[in-house]
CSV table of N, CA and C in Angstrom, one decimal:
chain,number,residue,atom,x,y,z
A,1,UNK,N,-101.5,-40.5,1.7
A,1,UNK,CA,-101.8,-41.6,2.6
A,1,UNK,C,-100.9,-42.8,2.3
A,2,UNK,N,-100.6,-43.8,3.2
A,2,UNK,CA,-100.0,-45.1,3.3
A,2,UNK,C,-100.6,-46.1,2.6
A,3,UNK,N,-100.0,-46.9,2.5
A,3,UNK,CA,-101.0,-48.1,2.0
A,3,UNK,C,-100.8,-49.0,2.8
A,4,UNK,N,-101.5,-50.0,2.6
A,4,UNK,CA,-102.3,-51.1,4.1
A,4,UNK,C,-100.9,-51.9,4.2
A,5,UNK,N,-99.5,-52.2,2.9
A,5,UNK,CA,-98.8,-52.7,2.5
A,5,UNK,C,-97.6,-52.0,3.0
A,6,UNK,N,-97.6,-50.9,3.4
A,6,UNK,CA,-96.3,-50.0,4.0
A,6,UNK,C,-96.8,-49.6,5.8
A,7,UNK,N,-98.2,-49.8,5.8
A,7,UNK,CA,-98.5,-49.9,7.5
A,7,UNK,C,-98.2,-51.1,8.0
A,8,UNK,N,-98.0,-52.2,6.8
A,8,UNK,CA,-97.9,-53.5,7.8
A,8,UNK,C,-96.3,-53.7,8.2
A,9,UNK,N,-95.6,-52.8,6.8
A,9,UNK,CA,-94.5,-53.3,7.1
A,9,UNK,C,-93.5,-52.5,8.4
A,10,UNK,N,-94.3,-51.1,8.4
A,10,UNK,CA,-93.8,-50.2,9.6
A,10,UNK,C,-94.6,-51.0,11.1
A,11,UNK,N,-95.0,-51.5,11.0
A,11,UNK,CA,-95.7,-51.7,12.4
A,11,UNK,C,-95.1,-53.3,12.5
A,12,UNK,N,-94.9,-54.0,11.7
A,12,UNK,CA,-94.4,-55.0,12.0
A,12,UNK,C,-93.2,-55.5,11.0
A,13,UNK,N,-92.2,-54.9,11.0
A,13,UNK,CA,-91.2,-54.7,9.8
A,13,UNK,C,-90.6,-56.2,10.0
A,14,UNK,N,-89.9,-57.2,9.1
A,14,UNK,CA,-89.5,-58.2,9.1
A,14,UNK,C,-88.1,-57.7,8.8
A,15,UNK,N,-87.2,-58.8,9.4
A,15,UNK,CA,-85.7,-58.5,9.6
A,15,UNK,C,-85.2,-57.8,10.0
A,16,UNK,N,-85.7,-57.3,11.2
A,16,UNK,CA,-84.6,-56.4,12.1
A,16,UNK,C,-83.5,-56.6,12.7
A,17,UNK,N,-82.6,-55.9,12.8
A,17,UNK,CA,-81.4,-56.4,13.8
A,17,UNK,C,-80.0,-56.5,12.5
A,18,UNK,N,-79.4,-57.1,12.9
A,18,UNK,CA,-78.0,-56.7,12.6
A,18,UNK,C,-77.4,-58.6,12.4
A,19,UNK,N,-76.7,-58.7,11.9
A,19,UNK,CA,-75.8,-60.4,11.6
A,19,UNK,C,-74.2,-59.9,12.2
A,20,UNK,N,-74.2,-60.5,13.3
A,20,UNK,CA,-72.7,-60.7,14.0
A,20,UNK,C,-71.6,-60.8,13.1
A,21,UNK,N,-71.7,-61.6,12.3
A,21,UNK,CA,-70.5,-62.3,11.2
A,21,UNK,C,-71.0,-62.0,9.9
A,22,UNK,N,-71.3,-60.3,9.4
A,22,UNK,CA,-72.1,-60.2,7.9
A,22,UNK,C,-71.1,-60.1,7.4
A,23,UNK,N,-71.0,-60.5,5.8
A,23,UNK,CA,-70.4,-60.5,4.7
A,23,UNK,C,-70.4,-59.3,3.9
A,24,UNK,N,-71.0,-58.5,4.7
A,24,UNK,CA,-71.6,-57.4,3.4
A,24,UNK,C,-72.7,-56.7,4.4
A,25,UNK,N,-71.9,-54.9,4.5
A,25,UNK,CA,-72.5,-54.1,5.0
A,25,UNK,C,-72.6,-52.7,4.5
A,26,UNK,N,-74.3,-52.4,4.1
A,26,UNK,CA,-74.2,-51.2,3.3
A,26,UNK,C,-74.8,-49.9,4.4
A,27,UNK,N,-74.9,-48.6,4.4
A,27,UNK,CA,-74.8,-47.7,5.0
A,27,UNK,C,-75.3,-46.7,4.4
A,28,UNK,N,-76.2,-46.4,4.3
A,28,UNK,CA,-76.8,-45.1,3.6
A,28,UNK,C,-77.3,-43.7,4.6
A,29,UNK,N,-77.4,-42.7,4.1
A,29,UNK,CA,-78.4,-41.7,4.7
A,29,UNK,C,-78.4,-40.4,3.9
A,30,UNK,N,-79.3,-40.0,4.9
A,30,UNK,CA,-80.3,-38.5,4.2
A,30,UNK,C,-79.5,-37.6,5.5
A,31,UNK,N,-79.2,-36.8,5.2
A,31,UNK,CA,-78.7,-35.3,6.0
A,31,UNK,C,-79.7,-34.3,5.9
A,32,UNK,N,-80.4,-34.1,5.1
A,32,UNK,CA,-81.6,-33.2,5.3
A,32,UNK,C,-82.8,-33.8,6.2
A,33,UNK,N,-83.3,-34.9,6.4
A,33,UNK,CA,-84.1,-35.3,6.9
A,33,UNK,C,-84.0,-36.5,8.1
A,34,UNK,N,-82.7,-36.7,7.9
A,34,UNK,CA,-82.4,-37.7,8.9
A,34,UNK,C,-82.0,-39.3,9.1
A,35,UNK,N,-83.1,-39.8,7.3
A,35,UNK,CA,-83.4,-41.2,7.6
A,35,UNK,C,-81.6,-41.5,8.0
A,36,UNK,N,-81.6,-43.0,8.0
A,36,UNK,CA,-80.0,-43.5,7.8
A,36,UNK,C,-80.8,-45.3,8.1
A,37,UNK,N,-80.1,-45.8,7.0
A,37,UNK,CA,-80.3,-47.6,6.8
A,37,UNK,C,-79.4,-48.0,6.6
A,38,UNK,N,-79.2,-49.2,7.1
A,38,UNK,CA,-78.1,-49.9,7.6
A,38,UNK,C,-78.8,-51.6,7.3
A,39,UNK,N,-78.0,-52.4,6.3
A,39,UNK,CA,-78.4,-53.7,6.0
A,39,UNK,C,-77.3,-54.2,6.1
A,40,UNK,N,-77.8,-55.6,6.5
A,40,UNK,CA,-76.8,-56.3,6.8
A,40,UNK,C,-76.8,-57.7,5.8
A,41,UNK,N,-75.7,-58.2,5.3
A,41,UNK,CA,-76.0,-59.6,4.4
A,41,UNK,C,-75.1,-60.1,4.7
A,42,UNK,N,-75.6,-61.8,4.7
A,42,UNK,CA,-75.1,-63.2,4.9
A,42,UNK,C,-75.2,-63.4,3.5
A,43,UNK,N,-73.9,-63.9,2.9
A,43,UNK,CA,-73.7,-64.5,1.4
A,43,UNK,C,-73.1,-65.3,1.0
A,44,UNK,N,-74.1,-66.4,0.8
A,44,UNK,CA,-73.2,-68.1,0.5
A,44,UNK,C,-73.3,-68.0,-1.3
A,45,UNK,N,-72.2,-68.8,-1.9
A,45,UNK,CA,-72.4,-68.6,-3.0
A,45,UNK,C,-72.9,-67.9,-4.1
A,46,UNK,N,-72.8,-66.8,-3.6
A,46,UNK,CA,-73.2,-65.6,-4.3
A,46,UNK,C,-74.7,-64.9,-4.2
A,47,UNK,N,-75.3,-66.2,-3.8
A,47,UNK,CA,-76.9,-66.1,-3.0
A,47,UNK,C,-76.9,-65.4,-1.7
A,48,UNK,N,-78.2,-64.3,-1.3
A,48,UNK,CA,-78.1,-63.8,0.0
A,48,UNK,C,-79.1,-64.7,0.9
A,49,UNK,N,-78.0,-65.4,2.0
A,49,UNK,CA,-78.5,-66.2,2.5
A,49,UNK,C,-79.3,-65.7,3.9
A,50,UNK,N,-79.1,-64.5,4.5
A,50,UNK,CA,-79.7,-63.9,5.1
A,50,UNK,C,-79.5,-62.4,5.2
A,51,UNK,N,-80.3,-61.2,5.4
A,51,UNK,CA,-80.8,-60.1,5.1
A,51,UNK,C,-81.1,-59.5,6.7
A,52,UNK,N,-80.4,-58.3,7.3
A,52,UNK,CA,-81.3,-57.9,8.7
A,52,UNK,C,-80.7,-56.2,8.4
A,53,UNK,N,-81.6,-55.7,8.9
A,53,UNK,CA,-81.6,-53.9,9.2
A,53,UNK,C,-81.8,-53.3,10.0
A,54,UNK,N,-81.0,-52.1,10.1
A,54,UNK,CA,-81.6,-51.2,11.2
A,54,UNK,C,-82.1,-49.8,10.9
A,55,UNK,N,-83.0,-49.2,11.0
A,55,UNK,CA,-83.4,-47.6,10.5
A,55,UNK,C,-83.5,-47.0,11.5
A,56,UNK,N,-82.8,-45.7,11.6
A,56,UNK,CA,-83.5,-44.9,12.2
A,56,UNK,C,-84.4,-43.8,11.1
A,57,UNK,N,-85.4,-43.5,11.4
A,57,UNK,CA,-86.4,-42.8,10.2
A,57,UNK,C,-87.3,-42.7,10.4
A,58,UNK,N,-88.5,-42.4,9.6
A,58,UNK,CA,-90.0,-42.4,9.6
A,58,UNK,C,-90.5,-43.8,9.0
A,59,UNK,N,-91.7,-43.5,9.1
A,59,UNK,CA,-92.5,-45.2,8.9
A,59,UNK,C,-91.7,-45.3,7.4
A,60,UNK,N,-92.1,-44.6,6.7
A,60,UNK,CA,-91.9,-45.1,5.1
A,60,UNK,C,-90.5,-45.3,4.9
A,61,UNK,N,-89.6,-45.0,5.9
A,61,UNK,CA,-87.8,-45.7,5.9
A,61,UNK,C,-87.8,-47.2,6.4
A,62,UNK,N,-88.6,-47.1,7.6
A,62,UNK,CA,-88.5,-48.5,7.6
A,62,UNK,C,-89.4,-49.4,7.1
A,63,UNK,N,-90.4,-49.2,7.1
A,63,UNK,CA,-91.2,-50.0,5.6
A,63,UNK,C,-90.2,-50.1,4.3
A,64,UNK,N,-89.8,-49.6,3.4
A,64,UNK,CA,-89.0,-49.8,2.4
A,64,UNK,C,-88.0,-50.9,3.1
A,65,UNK,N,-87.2,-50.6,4.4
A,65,UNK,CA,-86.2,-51.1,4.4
A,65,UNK,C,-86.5,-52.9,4.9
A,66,UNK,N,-87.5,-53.1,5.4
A,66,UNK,CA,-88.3,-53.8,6.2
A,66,UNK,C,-88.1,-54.8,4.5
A,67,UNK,N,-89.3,-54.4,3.3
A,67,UNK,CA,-89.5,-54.8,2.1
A,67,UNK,C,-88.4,-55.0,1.2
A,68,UNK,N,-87.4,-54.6,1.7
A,68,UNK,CA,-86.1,-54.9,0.6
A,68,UNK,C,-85.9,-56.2,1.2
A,69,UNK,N,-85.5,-56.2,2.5
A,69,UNK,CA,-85.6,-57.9,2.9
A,69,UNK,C,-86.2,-58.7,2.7
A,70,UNK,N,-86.9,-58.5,2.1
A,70,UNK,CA,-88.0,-59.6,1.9
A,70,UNK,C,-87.8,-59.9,0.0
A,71,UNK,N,-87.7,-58.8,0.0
A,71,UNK,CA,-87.7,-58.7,-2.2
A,71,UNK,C,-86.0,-59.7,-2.4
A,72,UNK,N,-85.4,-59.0,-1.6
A,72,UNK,CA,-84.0,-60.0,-1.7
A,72,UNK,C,-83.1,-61.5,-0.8
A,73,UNK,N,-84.0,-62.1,-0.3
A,73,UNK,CA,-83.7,-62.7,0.2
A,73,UNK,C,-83.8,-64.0,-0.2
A,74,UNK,N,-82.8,-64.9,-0.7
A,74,UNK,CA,-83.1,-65.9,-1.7
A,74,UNK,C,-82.2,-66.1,-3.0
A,75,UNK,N,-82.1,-64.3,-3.0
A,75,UNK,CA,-81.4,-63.7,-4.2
A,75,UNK,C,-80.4,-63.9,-4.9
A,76,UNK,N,-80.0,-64.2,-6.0
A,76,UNK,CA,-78.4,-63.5,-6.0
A,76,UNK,C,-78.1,-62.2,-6.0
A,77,UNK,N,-76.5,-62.1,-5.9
A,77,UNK,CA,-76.3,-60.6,-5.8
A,77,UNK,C,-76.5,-60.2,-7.1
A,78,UNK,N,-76.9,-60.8,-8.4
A,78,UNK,CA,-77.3,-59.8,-9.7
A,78,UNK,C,-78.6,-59.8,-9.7
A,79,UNK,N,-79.4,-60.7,-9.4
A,79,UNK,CA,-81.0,-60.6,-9.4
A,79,UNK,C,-81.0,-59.0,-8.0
A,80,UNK,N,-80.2,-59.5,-6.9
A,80,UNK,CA,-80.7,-58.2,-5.8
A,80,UNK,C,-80.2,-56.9,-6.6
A,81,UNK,N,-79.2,-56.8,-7.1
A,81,UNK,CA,-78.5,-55.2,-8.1
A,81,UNK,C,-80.2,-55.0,-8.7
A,82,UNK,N,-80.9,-55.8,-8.9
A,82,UNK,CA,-81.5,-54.8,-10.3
A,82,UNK,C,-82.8,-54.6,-9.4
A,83,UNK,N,-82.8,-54.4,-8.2
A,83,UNK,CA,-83.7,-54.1,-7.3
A,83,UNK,C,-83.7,-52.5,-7.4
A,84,UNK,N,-84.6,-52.1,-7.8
A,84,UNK,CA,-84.4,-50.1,-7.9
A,84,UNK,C,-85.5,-49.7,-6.7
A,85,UNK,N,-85.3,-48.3,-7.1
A,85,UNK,CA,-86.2,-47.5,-5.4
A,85,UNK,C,-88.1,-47.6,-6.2
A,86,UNK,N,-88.1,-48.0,-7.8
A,86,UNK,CA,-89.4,-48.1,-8.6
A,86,UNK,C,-90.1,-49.2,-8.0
A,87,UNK,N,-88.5,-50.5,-7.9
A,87,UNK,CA,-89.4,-51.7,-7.4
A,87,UNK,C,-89.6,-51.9,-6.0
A,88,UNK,N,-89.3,-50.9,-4.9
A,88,UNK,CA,-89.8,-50.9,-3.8
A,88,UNK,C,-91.0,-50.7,-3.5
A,89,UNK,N,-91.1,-48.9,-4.2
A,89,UNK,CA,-91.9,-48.4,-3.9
A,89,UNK,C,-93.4,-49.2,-4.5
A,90,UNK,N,-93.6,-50.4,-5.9
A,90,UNK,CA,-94.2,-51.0,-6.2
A,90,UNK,C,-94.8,-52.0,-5.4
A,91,UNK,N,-93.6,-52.6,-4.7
A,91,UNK,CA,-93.9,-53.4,-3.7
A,91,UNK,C,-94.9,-53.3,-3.0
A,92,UNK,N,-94.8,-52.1,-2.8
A,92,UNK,CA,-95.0,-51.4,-1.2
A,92,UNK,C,-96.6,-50.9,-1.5
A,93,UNK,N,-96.8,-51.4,-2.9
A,93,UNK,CA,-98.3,-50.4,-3.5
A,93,UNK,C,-98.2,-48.9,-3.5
A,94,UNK,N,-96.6,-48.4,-3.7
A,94,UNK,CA,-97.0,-47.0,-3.4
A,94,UNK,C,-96.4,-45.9,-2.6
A,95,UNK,N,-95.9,-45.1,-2.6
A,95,UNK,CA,-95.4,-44.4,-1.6
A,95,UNK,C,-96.0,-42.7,-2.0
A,96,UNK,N,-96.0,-42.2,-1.4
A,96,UNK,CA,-96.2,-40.9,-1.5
A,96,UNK,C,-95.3,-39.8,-2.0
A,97,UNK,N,-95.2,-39.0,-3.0
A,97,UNK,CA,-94.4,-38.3,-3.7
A,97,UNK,C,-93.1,-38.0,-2.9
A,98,UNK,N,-93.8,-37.4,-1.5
A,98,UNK,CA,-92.6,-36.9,-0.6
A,98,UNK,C,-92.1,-37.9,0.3
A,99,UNK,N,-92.2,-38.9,-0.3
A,99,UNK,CA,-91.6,-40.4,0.6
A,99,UNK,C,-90.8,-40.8,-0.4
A,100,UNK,N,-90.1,-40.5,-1.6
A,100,UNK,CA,-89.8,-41.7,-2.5
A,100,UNK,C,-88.2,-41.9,-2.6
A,101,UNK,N,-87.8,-41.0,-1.8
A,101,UNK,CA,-86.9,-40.8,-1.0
A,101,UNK,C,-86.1,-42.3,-0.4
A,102,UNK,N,-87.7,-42.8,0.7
A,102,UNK,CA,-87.3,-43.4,1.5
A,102,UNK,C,-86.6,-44.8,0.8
A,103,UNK,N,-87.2,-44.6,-0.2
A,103,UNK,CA,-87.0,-46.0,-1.1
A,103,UNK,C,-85.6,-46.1,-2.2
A,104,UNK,N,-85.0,-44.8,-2.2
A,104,UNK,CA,-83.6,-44.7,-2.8
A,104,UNK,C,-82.9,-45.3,-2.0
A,105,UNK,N,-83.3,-44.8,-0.7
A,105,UNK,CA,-82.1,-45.1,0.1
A,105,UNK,C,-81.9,-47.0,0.7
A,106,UNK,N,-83.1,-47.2,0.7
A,106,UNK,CA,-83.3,-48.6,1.1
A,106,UNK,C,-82.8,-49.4,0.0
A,107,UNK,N,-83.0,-48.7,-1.3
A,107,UNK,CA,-81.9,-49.8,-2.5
A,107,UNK,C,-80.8,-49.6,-2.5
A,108,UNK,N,-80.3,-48.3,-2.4
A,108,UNK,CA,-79.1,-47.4,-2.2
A,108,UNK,C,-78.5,-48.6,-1.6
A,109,UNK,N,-78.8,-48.5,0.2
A,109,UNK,CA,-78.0,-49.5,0.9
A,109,UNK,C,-77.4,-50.6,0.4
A,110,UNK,N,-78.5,-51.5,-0.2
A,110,UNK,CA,-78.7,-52.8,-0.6
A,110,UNK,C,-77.5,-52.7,-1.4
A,111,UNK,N,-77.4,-51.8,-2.4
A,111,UNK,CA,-76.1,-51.9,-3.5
A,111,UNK,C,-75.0,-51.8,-3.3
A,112,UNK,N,-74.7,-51.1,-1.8
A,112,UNK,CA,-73.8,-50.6,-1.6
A,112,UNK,C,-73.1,-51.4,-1.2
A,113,UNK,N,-74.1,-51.8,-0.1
A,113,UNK,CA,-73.5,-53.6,0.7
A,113,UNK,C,-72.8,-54.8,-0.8
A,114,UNK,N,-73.6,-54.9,-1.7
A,114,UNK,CA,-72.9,-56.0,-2.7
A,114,UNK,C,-71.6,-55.1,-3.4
A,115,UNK,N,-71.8,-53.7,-3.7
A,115,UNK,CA,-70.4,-52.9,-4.0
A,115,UNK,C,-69.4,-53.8,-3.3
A,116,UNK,N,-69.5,-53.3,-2.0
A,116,UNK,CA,-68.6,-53.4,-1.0
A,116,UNK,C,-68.3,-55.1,-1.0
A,117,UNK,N,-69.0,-56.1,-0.7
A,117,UNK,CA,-68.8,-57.4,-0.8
A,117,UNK,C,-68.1,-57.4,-2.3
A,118,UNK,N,-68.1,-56.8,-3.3
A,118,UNK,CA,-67.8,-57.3,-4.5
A,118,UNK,C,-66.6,-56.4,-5.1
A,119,UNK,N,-65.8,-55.6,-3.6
A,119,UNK,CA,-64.6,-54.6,-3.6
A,119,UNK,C,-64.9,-53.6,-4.6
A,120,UNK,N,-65.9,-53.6,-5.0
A,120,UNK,CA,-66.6,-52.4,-6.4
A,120,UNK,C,-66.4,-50.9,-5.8
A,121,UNK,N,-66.4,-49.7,-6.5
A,121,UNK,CA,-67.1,-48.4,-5.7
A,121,UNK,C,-68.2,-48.7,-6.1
A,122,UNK,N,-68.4,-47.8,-5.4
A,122,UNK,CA,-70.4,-47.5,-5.4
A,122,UNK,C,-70.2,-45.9,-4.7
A,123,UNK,N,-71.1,-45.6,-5.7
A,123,UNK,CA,-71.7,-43.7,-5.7
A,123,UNK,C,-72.6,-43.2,-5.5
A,124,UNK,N,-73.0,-42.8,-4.5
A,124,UNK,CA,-74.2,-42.8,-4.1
A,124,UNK,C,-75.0,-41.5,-4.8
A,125,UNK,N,-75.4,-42.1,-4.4
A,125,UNK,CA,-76.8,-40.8,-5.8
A,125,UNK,C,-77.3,-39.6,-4.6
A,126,UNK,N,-77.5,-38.5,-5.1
A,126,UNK,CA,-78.3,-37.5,-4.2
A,126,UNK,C,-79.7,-37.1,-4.2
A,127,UNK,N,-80.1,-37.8,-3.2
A,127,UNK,CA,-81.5,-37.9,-3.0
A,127,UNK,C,-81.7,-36.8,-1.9
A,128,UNK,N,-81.1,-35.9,-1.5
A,128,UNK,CA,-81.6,-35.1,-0.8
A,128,UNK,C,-82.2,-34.2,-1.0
A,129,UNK,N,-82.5,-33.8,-2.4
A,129,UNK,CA,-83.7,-32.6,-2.6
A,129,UNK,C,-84.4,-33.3,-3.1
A,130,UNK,N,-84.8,-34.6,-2.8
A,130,UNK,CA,-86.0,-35.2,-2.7
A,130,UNK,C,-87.1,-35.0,-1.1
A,131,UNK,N,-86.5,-34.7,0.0
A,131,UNK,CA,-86.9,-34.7,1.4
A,131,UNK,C,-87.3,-33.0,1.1
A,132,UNK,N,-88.4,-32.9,1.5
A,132,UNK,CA,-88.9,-31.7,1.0
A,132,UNK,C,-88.6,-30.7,1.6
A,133,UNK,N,-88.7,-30.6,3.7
A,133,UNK,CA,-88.4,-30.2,4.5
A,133,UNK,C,-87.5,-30.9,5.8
A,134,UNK,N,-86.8,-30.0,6.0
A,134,UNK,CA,-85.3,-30.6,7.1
A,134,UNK,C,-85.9,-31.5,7.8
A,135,UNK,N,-87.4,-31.4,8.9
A,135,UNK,CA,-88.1,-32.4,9.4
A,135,UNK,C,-89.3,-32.5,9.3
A,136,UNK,N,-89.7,-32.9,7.4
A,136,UNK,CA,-90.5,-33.3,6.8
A,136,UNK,C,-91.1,-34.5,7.5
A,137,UNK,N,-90.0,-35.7,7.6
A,137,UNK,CA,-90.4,-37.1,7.7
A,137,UNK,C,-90.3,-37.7,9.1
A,138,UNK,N,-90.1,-36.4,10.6
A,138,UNK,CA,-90.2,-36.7,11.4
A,138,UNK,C,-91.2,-35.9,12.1
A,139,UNK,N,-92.1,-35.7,11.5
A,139,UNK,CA,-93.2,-34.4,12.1
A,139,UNK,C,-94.6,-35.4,12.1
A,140,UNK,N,-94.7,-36.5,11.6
A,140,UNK,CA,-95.5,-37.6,11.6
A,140,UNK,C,-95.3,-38.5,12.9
A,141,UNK,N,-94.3,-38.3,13.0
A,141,UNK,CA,-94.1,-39.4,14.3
A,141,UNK,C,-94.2,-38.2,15.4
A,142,UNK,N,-93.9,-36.9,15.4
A,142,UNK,CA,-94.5,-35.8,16.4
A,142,UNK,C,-96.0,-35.6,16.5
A,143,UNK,N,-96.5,-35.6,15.5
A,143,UNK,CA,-98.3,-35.7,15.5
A,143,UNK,C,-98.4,-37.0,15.9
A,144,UNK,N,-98.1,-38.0,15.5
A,144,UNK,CA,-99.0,-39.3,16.6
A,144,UNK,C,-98.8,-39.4,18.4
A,145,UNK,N,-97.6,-38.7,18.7
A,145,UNK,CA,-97.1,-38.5,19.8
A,145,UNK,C,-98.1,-37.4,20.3
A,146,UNK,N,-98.5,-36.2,19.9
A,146,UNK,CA,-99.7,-35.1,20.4
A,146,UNK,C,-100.7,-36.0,20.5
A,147,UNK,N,-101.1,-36.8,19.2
A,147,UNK,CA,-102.4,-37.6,19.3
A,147,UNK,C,-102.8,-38.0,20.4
A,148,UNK,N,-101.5,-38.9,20.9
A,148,UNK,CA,-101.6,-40.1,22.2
A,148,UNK,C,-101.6,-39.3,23.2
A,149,UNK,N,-101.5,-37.8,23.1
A,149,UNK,CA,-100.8,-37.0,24.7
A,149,UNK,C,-102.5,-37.1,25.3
């Protein structure tokens, strides 16, 4: 089950959308399951002056991704680096084993975006035999859809 902290953030996720003129754009995803997160950052002084995303995914993709905006906003780009998928899912109170996935990839992004702003590589880690089933994490949003029928 969810916690009251990853329902608030899927039902009402903060910083959606995209920044016209970002400084720094990171791109991640899951090929077995689908998710894919996309952040966007505004960077004055090495501080992230503003934070927006887009997910396509299940709730626990955009909840993580929803709460990384929030954990980093304010930030500098070394305080946001040491942001891990431990301290999301903490955030978040929690994720469910077969969800912790969601939360690689929502830091994944984040890093990739300051790589990229910071001309760095960045390697993305393989989180895919984390997603248990090809559409593990979209069969939740098929059951609420029978629910409503």
């Amino acid at each position: 089950m969810y916690s009251e902290k990853v329902m608030d953030h899927f039902r009402n996720p903060r910083n959606v959308g995209s920044i016209e003129d970002a400084d720094a754009i990171g791109e991640v995803g899951n090929p077995v399951c689908g998710d894919i997160i996309k952040l966007y950052l505004k960077i004055k002084d090495d501080v992230i002056e503003d934070i927006k995303f887009k997910t396509f995914g299940c709730g626990a993709a955009i909840a993580t991704s929803s709460m990384v905006t929030e954990l980093v906003k304010g930030k500098t780009l070394d305080e946001a680096l040491q942001i891990s998928n431990k301290t999301v899912a903490e955030a978040l109170d929690g994720l469910p084993p077969v969800k912790m996935h969601c939360s690689n990839l929502a830091a994944d992004a984040l890093h990739k975006a300051i790589k990229q702003y910071r001309n760095e590589e960045f390697v993305e880690e393989d989180h895919h035999h984390q997603c248990d089933h090809a559409n593990f994490c979209h069969k939740e949003i098929k059951i609420d859809i029978e629910k409503e029928a």
